[in-house]
Amino acid sequence: MTVAPTTRLQDPLITQPGKGLAKVLLLSESSRNHGALDAVLAKASILLEKAGSTEAAAEAMRAPGGPEVFLLECGDDGRQLLSWVESLTKSAADAGILPCLLLLIPQAHTELAIAGIKAGAYDFVPQPCLPDRLLAAVYRAIEYRRLRVQNDLHRYHLEQLITARTKILQNAMQQLEQSYDVTLEALGNALDLKDAETEGHSKRVTAYTLALGRAMGLSEPQLRVVGRGAFLHDIGKMAIPDAILRKPGKLTDAETAIMRTHSELGYRMVRKIPYLREAAEIVYAHQECFDGSGYPRGLMGEQIHIGARIFAVADTLDAITSNRPYRRARTITEARREVLRCAGTQFDPAIVDVFTATPDSIWLNLREGIMRDGPEFSPFSYTFGPVEVR
Ligand SMILES: [Fe+2]
């Protein structure tokens, strides 16, 4: 998550050295008089503030309009102060906007200087300070902090820009996918018109497959693939002659063989459409059986796309609970019994478990919704809500 820089980043006090008021905060271990330091900085229009304790210094550093430079005067035993500085910079969420740290250390105390740099100090100035040396170090520190702040702001704005552009792109992609789905619905409706026996079947089976997929814990992107595959499962029937597709009686062996080509025909029809590439696998495998006895490839178990395995159960539910010219629709209880009977042979037992644990009301509500809304019902609207398994 992008963290917005505090208002201090836009603080007008951050100025070019020598071109306006800058602020330096001093924390000292000693109680010496800092009048000389005050005078040097005042001459350069730099305001010197003093903190009486580490707590006061930490508060002053984070306050709006706080200092650009933090002068820390360490005595011979300044290591304790340094570890405080280190913990401050490491733990502060806004470490990036803390003032630039300058150390004032006793003359020839090199070890302390090195430890200070390791703790996050930008530079050090040996004491007693030469005014020019001190001023030059303060200027450099102010300039360094100004650049650091500008860099942080620039990065922040860039991140904001990227987030905004990404959102626009995602919305555009979503709209594009929605318009694809509208096209798919037109295709499915066309098939339903051609094959009167299955009127509404594509939508029902898609709704059932999505509800089962959701109960199986499939992700939203997986559900989109599975929904499209289920909806288009019989699209290959568009290429089956009407004399066979609409034949009222039993099909001959030759006709059955032709009818069975619809899986592969459907696969070939949709596989070249990039956003349907994976859904095409479901179209291809929708007549396969878990034990390998299905067609066209005789795939087994997990060789069959999860969407096709879920679809198989949804398809049987719809077939049993729909009217046919030769028999009336049967109940969901009967469908459940039949699915259970074929667990491990026609169906994946894991999916059967989820199906048998799903309340009848889920299927009834979906069926009623499709009947009520007719052509207006969109199987891709994903408004079914979560499916609660008993
Ligand atoms: Fe089929």
mmCIF file of C-alpha atoms and ligand atoms in Angstrom:
data_model
loop_
_atom_site.group_PDB
_atom_site.id
_atom_site.type_symbol
_atom_site.label_atom_id
_atom_site.label_comp_id
_atom_site.label_asym_id
_atom_site.label_seq_id
_atom_site.Cartn_x
_atom_site.Cartn_y
_atom_site.Cartn_z
ATOM 1 C CA MET A 1 0.000 0.000 0.000
ATOM 2 C CA THR A 2 1.242 3.470 -0.830
ATOM 3 C CA VAL A 3 1.696 5.578 2.267
ATOM 4 C CA ALA A 4 1.032 9.247 1.688
ATOM 5 C CA PRO A 5 3.916 11.449 2.738
ATOM 6 C CA THR A 6 3.028 13.723 5.623
ATOM 7 C CA THR A 7 2.405 17.409 5.095
ATOM 8 C CA ARG A 8 6.015 17.999 6.077
ATOM 9 C CA LEU A 9 7.020 16.882 2.608
ATOM 10 C CA GLN A 10 5.300 19.888 1.121
ATOM 11 C CA ASP A 11 6.729 22.148 3.791
ATOM 12 C CA PRO A 12 7.838 25.470 2.266
ATOM 13 C CA LEU A 13 10.596 25.649 4.875
ATOM 14 C CA ILE A 14 12.549 23.146 2.828
ATOM 15 C CA THR A 15 14.505 25.648 0.829
ATOM 16 C CA GLN A 16 17.747 25.998 -0.989
ATOM 17 C CA PRO A 17 20.560 26.702 1.501
ATOM 18 C CA GLY A 18 21.052 30.401 1.880
ATOM 19 C CA LYS A 19 17.802 31.253 0.058
ATOM 20 C CA GLY A 20 15.445 31.250 3.021
ATOM 21 C CA LEU A 21 14.761 30.098 6.518
ATOM 22 C CA ALA A 22 15.886 26.603 7.406
ATOM 23 C CA LYS A 23 15.637 24.939 10.765
ATOM 24 C CA VAL A 24 18.207 22.934 12.701
ATOM 25 C CA LEU A 25 17.460 20.969 15.839
ATOM 26 C CA LEU A 26 20.177 20.432 18.410
ATOM 27 C CA LEU A 27 20.322 17.726 21.046
ATOM 28 C CA SER A 28 23.336 17.808 23.278
ATOM 29 C CA GLU A 29 24.680 15.491 25.962
ATOM 30 C CA SER A 30 26.440 18.392 27.586
ATOM 31 C CA SER A 31 25.026 21.516 29.132
ATOM 32 C CA ARG A 32 27.574 23.744 27.444
ATOM 33 C CA ASN A 33 26.647 27.116 26.055
ATOM 34 C CA HIS A 34 25.887 26.935 22.352
ATOM 35 C CA GLY A 35 25.906 30.661 21.795
ATOM 36 C CA ALA A 36 28.669 30.477 19.195
ATOM 37 C CA LEU A 37 26.800 27.820 17.221
ATOM 38 C CA ASP A 38 23.645 29.874 17.449
ATOM 39 C CA ALA A 39 25.451 32.916 16.107
ATOM 40 C CA VAL A 40 27.020 31.053 13.161
ATOM 41 C CA LEU A 41 23.685 29.617 12.072
ATOM 42 C CA ALA A 42 21.730 32.822 12.678
ATOM 43 C CA LYS A 43 24.167 34.669 10.416
ATOM 44 C CA ALA A 44 23.207 32.263 7.660
ATOM 45 C CA SER A 45 19.467 32.740 8.396
ATOM 46 C CA ILE A 46 19.227 29.258 9.881
ATOM 47 C CA LEU A 47 17.087 28.878 12.946
ATOM 48 C CA LEU A 48 18.504 26.763 15.771
ATOM 49 C CA GLU A 49 16.095 24.926 18.090
ATOM 50 C CA LYS A 50 17.243 22.976 21.122
ATOM 51 C CA ALA A 51 15.734 19.825 22.527
ATOM 52 C CA GLY A 52 16.200 19.032 26.193
ATOM 53 C CA SER A 53 15.759 15.273 25.860
ATOM 54 C CA THR A 54 15.600 12.454 23.296
ATOM 55 C CA GLU A 55 11.794 12.364 23.684
ATOM 56 C CA ALA A 56 11.518 16.109 22.979
ATOM 57 C CA ALA A 57 13.874 15.738 20.011
ATOM 58 C CA ALA A 58 11.823 12.863 18.534
ATOM 59 C CA GLU A 59 8.632 14.890 18.907
ATOM 60 C CA ALA A 60 10.175 18.017 17.345
ATOM 61 C CA MET A 61 11.498 15.988 14.409
ATOM 62 C CA ARG A 62 8.061 14.689 13.511
ATOM 63 C CA ALA A 63 6.140 17.911 14.076
ATOM 64 C CA PRO A 64 4.834 19.770 11.013
ATOM 65 C CA GLY A 65 7.372 22.356 9.963
ATOM 66 C CA GLY A 66 10.048 20.399 11.802
ATOM 67 C CA PRO A 67 13.816 20.729 11.312
ATOM 68 C CA GLU A 68 15.690 19.820 8.175
ATOM 69 C CA VAL A 69 18.841 18.959 10.045
ATOM 70 C CA PHE A 70 19.298 17.261 13.379
ATOM 71 C CA LEU A 71 22.558 18.137 15.104
ATOM 72 C CA LEU A 72 23.449 15.536 17.682
ATOM 73 C CA GLU A 73 26.272 16.498 19.954
ATOM 74 C CA CYS A 74 27.862 13.370 21.399
ATOM 75 C CA GLY A 75 30.335 13.331 24.250
ATOM 76 C CA ASP A 76 33.037 10.677 24.692
ATOM 77 C CA ASP A 77 30.347 8.217 25.646
ATOM 78 C CA GLY A 78 27.951 8.975 22.802
ATOM 79 C CA ARG A 79 27.164 5.380 21.836
ATOM 80 C CA GLN A 80 23.980 5.337 23.846
ATOM 81 C CA LEU A 81 22.703 8.301 21.857
ATOM 82 C CA LEU A 82 23.697 6.574 18.648
ATOM 83 C CA SER A 83 21.733 3.427 19.454
ATOM 84 C CA TRP A 84 18.749 5.659 20.196
ATOM 85 C CA VAL A 85 19.174 7.284 16.765
ATOM 86 C CA GLU A 86 19.439 3.869 15.150
ATOM 87 C CA SER A 87 16.238 2.612 16.765
ATOM 88 C CA LEU A 88 14.489 5.841 15.829
ATOM 89 C CA THR A 89 15.326 5.564 12.131
ATOM 90 C CA LYS A 90 14.592 1.831 12.045
ATOM 91 C CA SER A 91 11.263 1.926 13.832
ATOM 92 C CA ALA A 92 9.868 5.162 12.422
ATOM 93 C CA ALA A 93 7.287 4.547 9.712
ATOM 94 C CA ASP A 94 8.138 7.981 8.394
ATOM 95 C CA ALA A 95 11.927 7.484 8.636
ATOM 96 C CA GLY A 96 12.196 8.889 5.114
ATOM 97 C CA ILE A 97 11.168 12.332 6.288
ATOM 98 C CA LEU A 98 13.250 12.521 9.434
ATOM 99 C CA PRO A 99 15.749 15.369 9.332
ATOM 100 C CA CYS A 100 19.214 14.736 8.055
ATOM 101 C CA LEU A 101 21.483 13.740 10.948
ATOM 102 C CA LEU A 102 24.757 15.560 11.561
ATOM 103 C CA LEU A 103 27.001 14.505 14.443
ATOM 104 C CA LEU A 104 29.113 16.809 16.519
ATOM 105 C CA ILE A 105 31.785 14.584 18.020
ATOM 106 C CA PRO A 106 34.891 15.135 20.117
ATOM 107 C CA GLN A 107 38.038 15.789 18.124
ATOM 108 C CA ALA A 108 39.855 12.609 16.946
ATOM 109 C CA HIS A 109 37.077 10.316 18.119
ATOM 110 C CA THR A 110 37.070 8.379 14.825
ATOM 111 C CA GLU A 111 35.362 5.278 16.216
ATOM 112 C CA LEU A 112 32.388 7.302 17.311
ATOM 113 C CA ALA A 113 32.216 8.970 13.895
ATOM 114 C CA ILE A 114 32.188 5.591 12.124
ATOM 115 C CA ALA A 115 29.561 4.216 14.488
ATOM 116 C CA GLY A 116 27.466 7.348 13.838
ATOM 117 C CA ILE A 117 27.611 6.931 10.072
ATOM 118 C CA LYS A 118 26.592 3.273 10.496
ATOM 119 C CA ALA A 119 23.678 4.405 12.653
ATOM 120 C CA GLY A 120 22.397 6.608 9.838
ATOM 121 C CA ALA A 121 24.247 9.900 10.222
ATOM 122 C CA TYR A 122 24.841 11.806 7.015
ATOM 123 C CA ASP A 123 28.105 13.414 8.181
ATOM 124 C CA PHE A 124 30.052 14.428 11.270
ATOM 125 C CA VAL A 125 31.847 17.567 12.400
ATOM 126 C CA PRO A 126 34.683 17.373 14.947
ATOM 127 C CA GLN A 127 34.471 19.657 17.964
ATOM 128 C CA PRO A 128 35.409 22.357 18.594
ATOM 129 C CA CYS A 129 33.737 23.382 15.354
ATOM 130 C CA LEU A 130 35.245 25.704 12.829
ATOM 131 C CA PRO A 131 32.348 27.968 11.777
ATOM 132 C CA ASP A 132 32.966 27.503 8.027
ATOM 133 C CA ARG A 133 33.284 23.748 8.363
ATOM 134 C CA LEU A 134 30.083 23.535 10.385
ATOM 135 C CA LEU A 135 28.141 25.783 8.029
ATOM 136 C CA ALA A 136 29.308 23.861 4.968
ATOM 137 C CA ALA A 137 28.205 20.581 6.602
ATOM 138 C CA VAL A 138 24.800 22.039 7.527
ATOM 139 C CA TYR A 139 24.269 23.339 3.971
ATOM 140 C CA ARG A 140 25.157 19.977 2.483
ATOM 141 C CA ALA A 141 22.806 18.244 4.918
ATOM 142 C CA ILE A 142 19.947 20.624 4.050
ATOM 143 C CA GLU A 143 20.525 20.091 0.343
ATOM 144 C CA TYR A 144 20.719 16.314 0.802
ATOM 145 C CA ARG A 145 17.444 16.264 2.717
ATOM 146 C CA ARG A 146 15.746 18.482 0.163
ATOM 147 C CA LEU A 147 16.710 16.050 -2.591
ATOM 148 C CA ARG A 148 15.592 13.089 -0.485
ATOM 149 C CA VAL A 149 12.210 14.716 0.147
ATOM 150 C CA GLN A 150 11.812 15.578 -3.542
ATOM 151 C CA ASN A 151 12.686 12.013 -4.405
ATOM 152 C CA ASP A 152 10.111 10.657 -1.931
ATOM 153 C CA LEU A 153 7.460 12.998 -3.317
ATOM 154 C CA HIS A 154 8.295 12.068 -6.867
ATOM 155 C CA ARG A 155 8.115 8.358 -6.027
ATOM 156 C CA TYR A 156 4.825 8.864 -4.202
ATOM 157 C CA HIS A 157 3.273 10.712 -7.145
ATOM 158 C CA LEU A 158 4.558 8.069 -9.511
ATOM 159 C CA GLU A 159 2.988 5.316 -7.410
ATOM 160 C CA GLN A 160 -0.286 7.249 -7.321
ATOM 161 C CA LEU A 161 -0.165 7.616 -11.083
ATOM 162 C CA ILE A 162 0.556 3.922 -11.591
ATOM 163 C CA THR A 163 -2.292 2.959 -9.234
ATOM 164 C CA ALA A 164 -4.728 5.236 -11.091
ATOM 165 C CA ARG A 165 -3.634 3.979 -14.524
ATOM 166 C CA THR A 166 -3.815 0.356 -13.371
ATOM 167 C CA LYS A 167 -7.381 0.922 -12.202
ATOM 168 C CA ILE A 168 -8.351 2.465 -15.548
ATOM 169 C CA LEU A 169 -6.791 -0.486 -17.346
ATOM 170 C CA GLN A 170 -8.544 -2.993 -15.098
ATOM 171 C CA ASN A 171 -11.894 -1.279 -15.693
ATOM 172 C CA ALA A 172 -11.315 -1.311 -19.439
ATOM 173 C CA MET A 173 -10.427 -5.022 -19.302
ATOM 174 C CA GLN A 174 -13.533 -5.730 -17.255
ATOM 175 C CA GLN A 175 -15.737 -3.891 -19.744
ATOM 176 C CA LEU A 176 -14.110 -5.758 -22.592
ATOM 177 C CA GLU A 177 -14.714 -9.101 -20.872
ATOM 178 C CA GLN A 178 -18.326 -8.138 -20.221
ATOM 179 C CA SER A 179 -18.859 -7.351 -23.869
ATOM 180 C CA TYR A 180 -17.279 -10.701 -24.781
ATOM 181 C CA ASP A 181 -19.693 -12.426 -22.414
ATOM 182 C CA VAL A 182 -22.659 -10.691 -24.055
ATOM 183 C CA THR A 183 -21.440 -12.141 -27.367
ATOM 184 C CA LEU A 184 -21.158 -15.558 -25.747
ATOM 185 C CA GLU A 185 -24.702 -15.309 -24.458
ATOM 186 C CA ALA A 186 -25.914 -14.564 -27.987
ATOM 187 C CA LEU A 187 -24.097 -17.689 -29.203
ATOM 188 C CA GLY A 188 -25.588 -19.846 -26.447
ATOM 189 C CA ASN A 189 -29.060 -18.461 -27.087
ATOM 190 C CA ALA A 190 -28.664 -19.258 -30.778
ATOM 191 C CA LEU A 191 -27.841 -22.865 -29.897
ATOM 192 C CA ASP A 192 -30.814 -23.100 -27.556
ATOM 193 C CA LEU A 193 -33.056 -21.939 -30.404
ATOM 194 C CA LYS A 194 -31.608 -24.538 -32.765
ATOM 195 C CA ASP A 195 -31.913 -27.354 -30.266
ATOM 196 C CA ALA A 196 -35.381 -26.744 -28.811
ATOM 197 C CA GLU A 197 -35.103 -29.729 -26.436
ATOM 198 C CA THR A 198 -32.374 -27.990 -24.486
ATOM 199 C CA GLU A 199 -34.008 -24.582 -24.244
ATOM 200 C CA GLY A 200 -32.520 -22.726 -21.280
ATOM 201 C CA HIS A 201 -30.172 -25.671 -20.675
ATOM 202 C CA SER A 202 -26.969 -23.696 -21.348
ATOM 203 C CA LYS A 203 -27.894 -21.035 -18.816
ATOM 204 C CA ARG A 204 -29.074 -23.473 -16.161
ATOM 205 C CA VAL A 205 -26.056 -25.707 -16.443
ATOM 206 C CA THR A 206 -23.759 -22.674 -16.324
ATOM 207 C CA ALA A 207 -25.489 -21.369 -13.202
ATOM 208 C CA TYR A 208 -25.274 -24.805 -11.540
ATOM 209 C CA THR A 209 -21.623 -25.229 -12.545
ATOM 210 C CA LEU A 210 -20.723 -21.818 -11.135
ATOM 211 C CA ALA A 211 -22.569 -22.489 -7.879
ATOM 212 C CA LEU A 212 -20.768 -25.826 -7.513
ATOM 213 C CA GLY A 213 -17.436 -24.279 -8.494
ATOM 214 C CA ARG A 214 -17.897 -21.609 -5.854
ATOM 215 C CA ALA A 215 -18.733 -24.218 -3.238
ATOM 216 C CA MET A 216 -15.584 -26.109 -4.327
ATOM 217 C CA GLY A 217 -13.567 -22.969 -3.488
ATOM 218 C CA LEU A 218 -12.562 -22.004 -7.045
ATOM 219 C CA SER A 219 -11.158 -18.498 -7.432
ATOM 220 C CA GLU A 220 -13.001 -15.772 -9.372
ATOM 221 C CA PRO A 221 -10.682 -16.067 -12.421
ATOM 222 C CA GLN A 222 -11.178 -19.873 -12.382
ATOM 223 C CA LEU A 223 -14.931 -19.387 -12.116
ATOM 224 C CA ARG A 224 -14.913 -17.110 -15.149
ATOM 225 C CA VAL A 225 -13.174 -19.832 -17.193
ATOM 226 C CA VAL A 226 -15.464 -22.552 -15.857
ATOM 227 C CA GLY A 227 -18.604 -20.468 -16.501
ATOM 228 C CA ARG A 228 -17.646 -19.805 -20.103
ATOM 229 C CA GLY A 229 -16.701 -23.436 -20.698
ATOM 230 C CA ALA A 230 -19.990 -24.658 -19.237
ATOM 231 C CA PHE A 231 -22.005 -22.157 -21.237
ATOM 232 C CA LEU A 232 -20.356 -23.135 -24.517
ATOM 233 C CA HIS A 233 -20.130 -26.866 -23.809
ATOM 234 C CA ASP A 234 -22.476 -27.876 -26.647
ATOM 235 C CA ILE A 235 -21.525 -25.117 -29.073
ATOM 236 C CA GLY A 236 -20.180 -27.791 -31.434
ATOM 237 C CA LYS A 237 -23.779 -28.931 -31.958
ATOM 238 C CA MET A 238 -24.147 -25.911 -34.234
ATOM 239 C CA ALA A 239 -22.202 -27.973 -36.768
ATOM 240 C CA ILE A 240 -24.311 -31.150 -36.330
ATOM 241 C CA PRO A 241 -26.942 -31.615 -39.063
ATOM 242 C CA ASP A 242 -30.492 -30.817 -37.931
ATOM 243 C CA ALA A 243 -31.625 -34.247 -39.146
ATOM 244 C CA ILE A 244 -29.504 -35.787 -36.386
ATOM 245 C CA LEU A 245 -29.717 -33.047 -33.776
ATOM 246 C CA ARG A 246 -33.508 -32.816 -33.911
ATOM 247 C CA LYS A 247 -34.269 -36.443 -34.697
ATOM 248 C CA PRO A 248 -37.137 -37.463 -32.443
ATOM 249 C CA GLY A 249 -36.282 -41.166 -32.281
ATOM 250 C CA LYS A 250 -33.225 -43.130 -31.276
ATOM 251 C CA LEU A 251 -30.004 -42.383 -33.185
ATOM 252 C CA THR A 252 -28.313 -45.064 -35.228
ATOM 253 C CA ASP A 253 -24.705 -45.980 -34.423
ATOM 254 C CA ALA A 254 -23.481 -43.858 -37.334
ATOM 255 C CA GLU A 255 -25.593 -40.907 -36.189
ATOM 256 C CA THR A 256 -24.358 -41.323 -32.631
ATOM 257 C CA ALA A 257 -20.775 -41.212 -33.891
ATOM 258 C CA ILE A 258 -21.520 -37.954 -35.707
ATOM 259 C CA MET A 259 -23.279 -36.532 -32.665
ATOM 260 C CA ARG A 260 -20.255 -37.383 -30.523
ATOM 261 C CA THR A 261 -18.007 -35.209 -32.663
ATOM 262 C CA HIS A 262 -19.665 -32.131 -31.164
ATOM 263 C CA SER A 263 -17.120 -31.938 -28.295
ATOM 264 C CA GLU A 264 -14.153 -31.682 -30.619
ATOM 265 C CA LEU A 265 -16.017 -29.468 -33.094
ATOM 266 C CA GLY A 266 -16.883 -27.078 -30.259
ATOM 267 C CA TYR A 267 -13.288 -27.131 -29.049
ATOM 268 C CA ARG A 268 -12.031 -26.230 -32.518
ATOM 269 C CA MET A 269 -14.585 -23.443 -32.773
ATOM 270 C CA VAL A 270 -13.475 -21.653 -29.628
ATOM 271 C CA ARG A 271 -9.835 -22.581 -28.965
ATOM 272 C CA LYS A 272 -8.471 -19.854 -31.235
ATOM 273 C CA ILE A 273 -10.247 -17.108 -29.306
ATOM 274 C CA PRO A 274 -7.551 -16.047 -26.800
ATOM 275 C CA TYR A 275 -9.833 -15.362 -23.843
ATOM 276 C CA LEU A 276 -11.605 -18.712 -24.381
ATOM 277 C CA ARG A 277 -8.452 -20.810 -24.723
ATOM 278 C CA GLU A 278 -8.831 -22.526 -21.350
ATOM 279 C CA ALA A 279 -12.620 -22.650 -21.544
ATOM 280 C CA ALA A 280 -12.143 -24.566 -24.813
ATOM 281 C CA GLU A 281 -10.593 -27.410 -22.771
ATOM 282 C CA ILE A 282 -13.861 -27.713 -20.848
ATOM 283 C CA VAL A 283 -15.823 -27.822 -24.104
ATOM 284 C CA TYR A 284 -13.511 -30.578 -25.349
ATOM 285 C CA ALA A 285 -13.737 -32.644 -22.153
ATOM 286 C CA HIS A 286 -17.366 -32.114 -21.122
ATOM 287 C CA GLN A 287 -18.402 -35.668 -22.087
ATOM 288 C CA GLU A 288 -15.463 -37.390 -20.369
ATOM 289 C CA CYS A 289 -16.057 -39.670 -17.358
ATOM 290 C CA PHE A 290 -13.960 -39.798 -14.190
ATOM 291 C CA ASP A 291 -13.126 -43.510 -14.766
ATOM 292 C CA GLY A 292 -12.006 -42.969 -18.376
ATOM 293 C CA SER A 293 -15.145 -44.382 -20.007
ATOM 294 C CA GLY A 294 -16.224 -41.080 -21.598
ATOM 295 C CA TYR A 295 -15.425 -39.512 -24.957
ATOM 296 C CA PRO A 296 -13.785 -38.234 -27.151
ATOM 297 C CA ARG A 297 -10.363 -38.927 -25.585
ATOM 298 C CA GLY A 298 -11.199 -41.276 -22.719
ATOM 299 C CA LEU A 299 -9.477 -39.010 -20.188
ATOM 300 C CA MET A 300 -9.460 -40.085 -16.521
ATOM 301 C CA GLY A 301 -9.541 -38.360 -13.124
ATOM 302 C CA GLU A 302 -7.564 -35.148 -12.967
ATOM 303 C CA GLN A 303 -6.660 -35.384 -16.644
ATOM 304 C CA ILE A 304 -10.150 -33.961 -17.090
ATOM 305 C CA HIS A 305 -10.304 -30.191 -16.539
ATOM 306 C CA ILE A 306 -11.836 -29.385 -13.146
ATOM 307 C CA GLY A 307 -14.455 -27.288 -14.954
ATOM 308 C CA ALA A 308 -15.503 -30.280 -17.058
ATOM 309 C CA ARG A 309 -15.692 -32.507 -13.958
ATOM 310 C CA ILE A 310 -17.919 -29.977 -12.196
ATOM 311 C CA PHE A 311 -19.957 -29.468 -15.346
ATOM 312 C CA ALA A 312 -20.661 -33.227 -15.595
ATOM 313 C CA VAL A 313 -22.485 -33.178 -12.244
ATOM 314 C CA ALA A 314 -24.327 -29.939 -13.083
ATOM 315 C CA ASP A 315 -25.362 -31.371 -16.462
ATOM 316 C CA THR A 316 -26.834 -34.507 -14.889
ATOM 317 C CA LEU A 317 -28.707 -32.407 -12.341
ATOM 318 C CA ASP A 318 -30.245 -30.383 -15.152
ATOM 319 C CA ALA A 319 -31.013 -33.402 -17.344
ATOM 320 C CA ILE A 320 -32.852 -35.220 -14.529
ATOM 321 C CA THR A 321 -34.780 -32.198 -13.310
ATOM 322 C CA SER A 322 -35.906 -31.064 -16.814
ATOM 323 C CA ASN A 323 -38.881 -32.307 -18.840
ATOM 324 C CA ARG A 324 -38.103 -34.489 -21.824
ATOM 325 C CA PRO A 325 -40.537 -35.485 -24.596
ATOM 326 C CA TYR A 326 -40.369 -39.088 -23.347
ATOM 327 C CA ARG A 327 -40.565 -38.395 -19.570
ATOM 328 C CA ARG A 328 -41.423 -35.743 -17.010
ATOM 329 C CA ALA A 329 -38.859 -33.936 -14.910
ATOM 330 C CA ARG A 330 -37.798 -35.736 -11.743
ATOM 331 C CA THR A 331 -36.867 -34.273 -8.353
ATOM 332 C CA ILE A 332 -33.563 -32.978 -7.061
ATOM 333 C CA THR A 333 -33.550 -35.867 -4.571
ATOM 334 C CA GLU A 334 -33.611 -38.281 -7.490
ATOM 335 C CA ALA A 335 -30.828 -36.340 -9.209
ATOM 336 C CA ARG A 336 -28.770 -36.503 -6.012
ATOM 337 C CA ARG A 337 -29.322 -40.276 -5.780
ATOM 338 C CA GLU A 338 -28.208 -40.751 -9.392
ATOM 339 C CA VAL A 339 -25.102 -38.569 -8.976
ATOM 340 C CA LEU A 340 -24.184 -40.459 -5.800
ATOM 341 C CA ARG A 341 -24.623 -43.784 -7.602
ATOM 342 C CA CYS A 342 -22.143 -42.689 -10.292
ATOM 343 C CA ALA A 343 -19.511 -41.233 -7.916
ATOM 344 C CA GLY A 344 -16.095 -42.514 -8.953
ATOM 345 C CA THR A 345 -17.325 -43.812 -12.330
ATOM 346 C CA GLN A 346 -18.929 -40.923 -14.196
ATOM 347 C CA PHE A 347 -18.217 -38.251 -11.565
ATOM 348 C CA ASP A 348 -15.346 -37.000 -9.435
ATOM 349 C CA PRO A 349 -16.188 -38.174 -5.848
ATOM 350 C CA ALA A 350 -14.883 -34.903 -4.356
ATOM 351 C CA ILE A 351 -17.377 -32.930 -6.451
ATOM 352 C CA VAL A 352 -20.151 -35.393 -5.627
ATOM 353 C CA ASP A 353 -19.468 -34.765 -1.914
ATOM 354 C CA VAL A 354 -19.914 -31.018 -2.387
ATOM 355 C CA PHE A 355 -22.987 -31.493 -4.557
ATOM 356 C CA THR A 356 -24.736 -33.827 -2.119
ATOM 357 C CA ALA A 357 -24.029 -31.412 0.746
ATOM 358 C CA THR A 358 -25.529 -28.428 -1.120
ATOM 359 C CA PRO A 359 -29.104 -27.550 -0.117
ATOM 360 C CA ASP A 360 -31.871 -28.042 -2.708
ATOM 361 C CA SER A 361 -32.826 -24.375 -2.309
ATOM 362 C CA ILE A 362 -29.658 -23.322 -4.177
ATOM 363 C CA TRP A 363 -30.650 -25.273 -7.294
ATOM 364 C CA LEU A 364 -34.328 -24.358 -7.019
ATOM 365 C CA ASN A 365 -33.558 -20.645 -6.687
ATOM 366 C CA LEU A 366 -31.252 -20.708 -9.691
ATOM 367 C CA ARG A 367 -33.770 -22.597 -11.793
ATOM 368 C CA GLU A 368 -36.559 -20.209 -10.821
ATOM 369 C CA GLY A 369 -34.335 -17.187 -11.538
ATOM 370 C CA ILE A 370 -33.602 -18.435 -15.064
ATOM 371 C CA MET A 371 -37.263 -19.260 -15.758
ATOM 372 C CA ARG A 372 -38.404 -15.900 -14.390
ATOM 373 C CA ASP A 373 -35.855 -13.745 -16.228
ATOM 374 C CA GLY A 374 -35.796 -15.821 -19.437
ATOM 375 C CA PRO A 375 -33.422 -14.365 -22.026
ATOM 376 C CA GLU A 376 -32.552 -11.539 -19.610
ATOM 377 C CA PHE A 377 -30.896 -13.921 -17.164
ATOM 378 C CA SER A 378 -27.143 -13.620 -17.474
ATOM 379 C CA PRO A 379 -25.216 -16.675 -16.308
ATOM 380 C CA PHE A 380 -22.096 -14.489 -16.100
ATOM 381 C CA SER A 381 -23.491 -11.929 -13.712
ATOM 382 C CA TYR A 382 -22.199 -13.930 -10.737
ATOM 383 C CA THR A 383 -24.965 -12.706 -8.474
ATOM 384 C CA PHE A 384 -25.689 -16.076 -6.932
ATOM 385 C CA GLY A 385 -23.815 -15.234 -3.738
ATOM 386 C CA PRO A 386 -21.755 -17.699 -1.759
ATOM 387 C CA VAL A 387 -23.035 -21.257 -1.622
ATOM 388 C CA GLU A 388 -23.193 -22.563 1.915
ATOM 389 C CA VAL A 389 -22.556 -26.259 2.207
ATOM 390 C CA ARG A 390 -24.200 -28.028 5.071
HETATM 391 FE FE FE B 1 -22.629 -32.315 -24.894
#
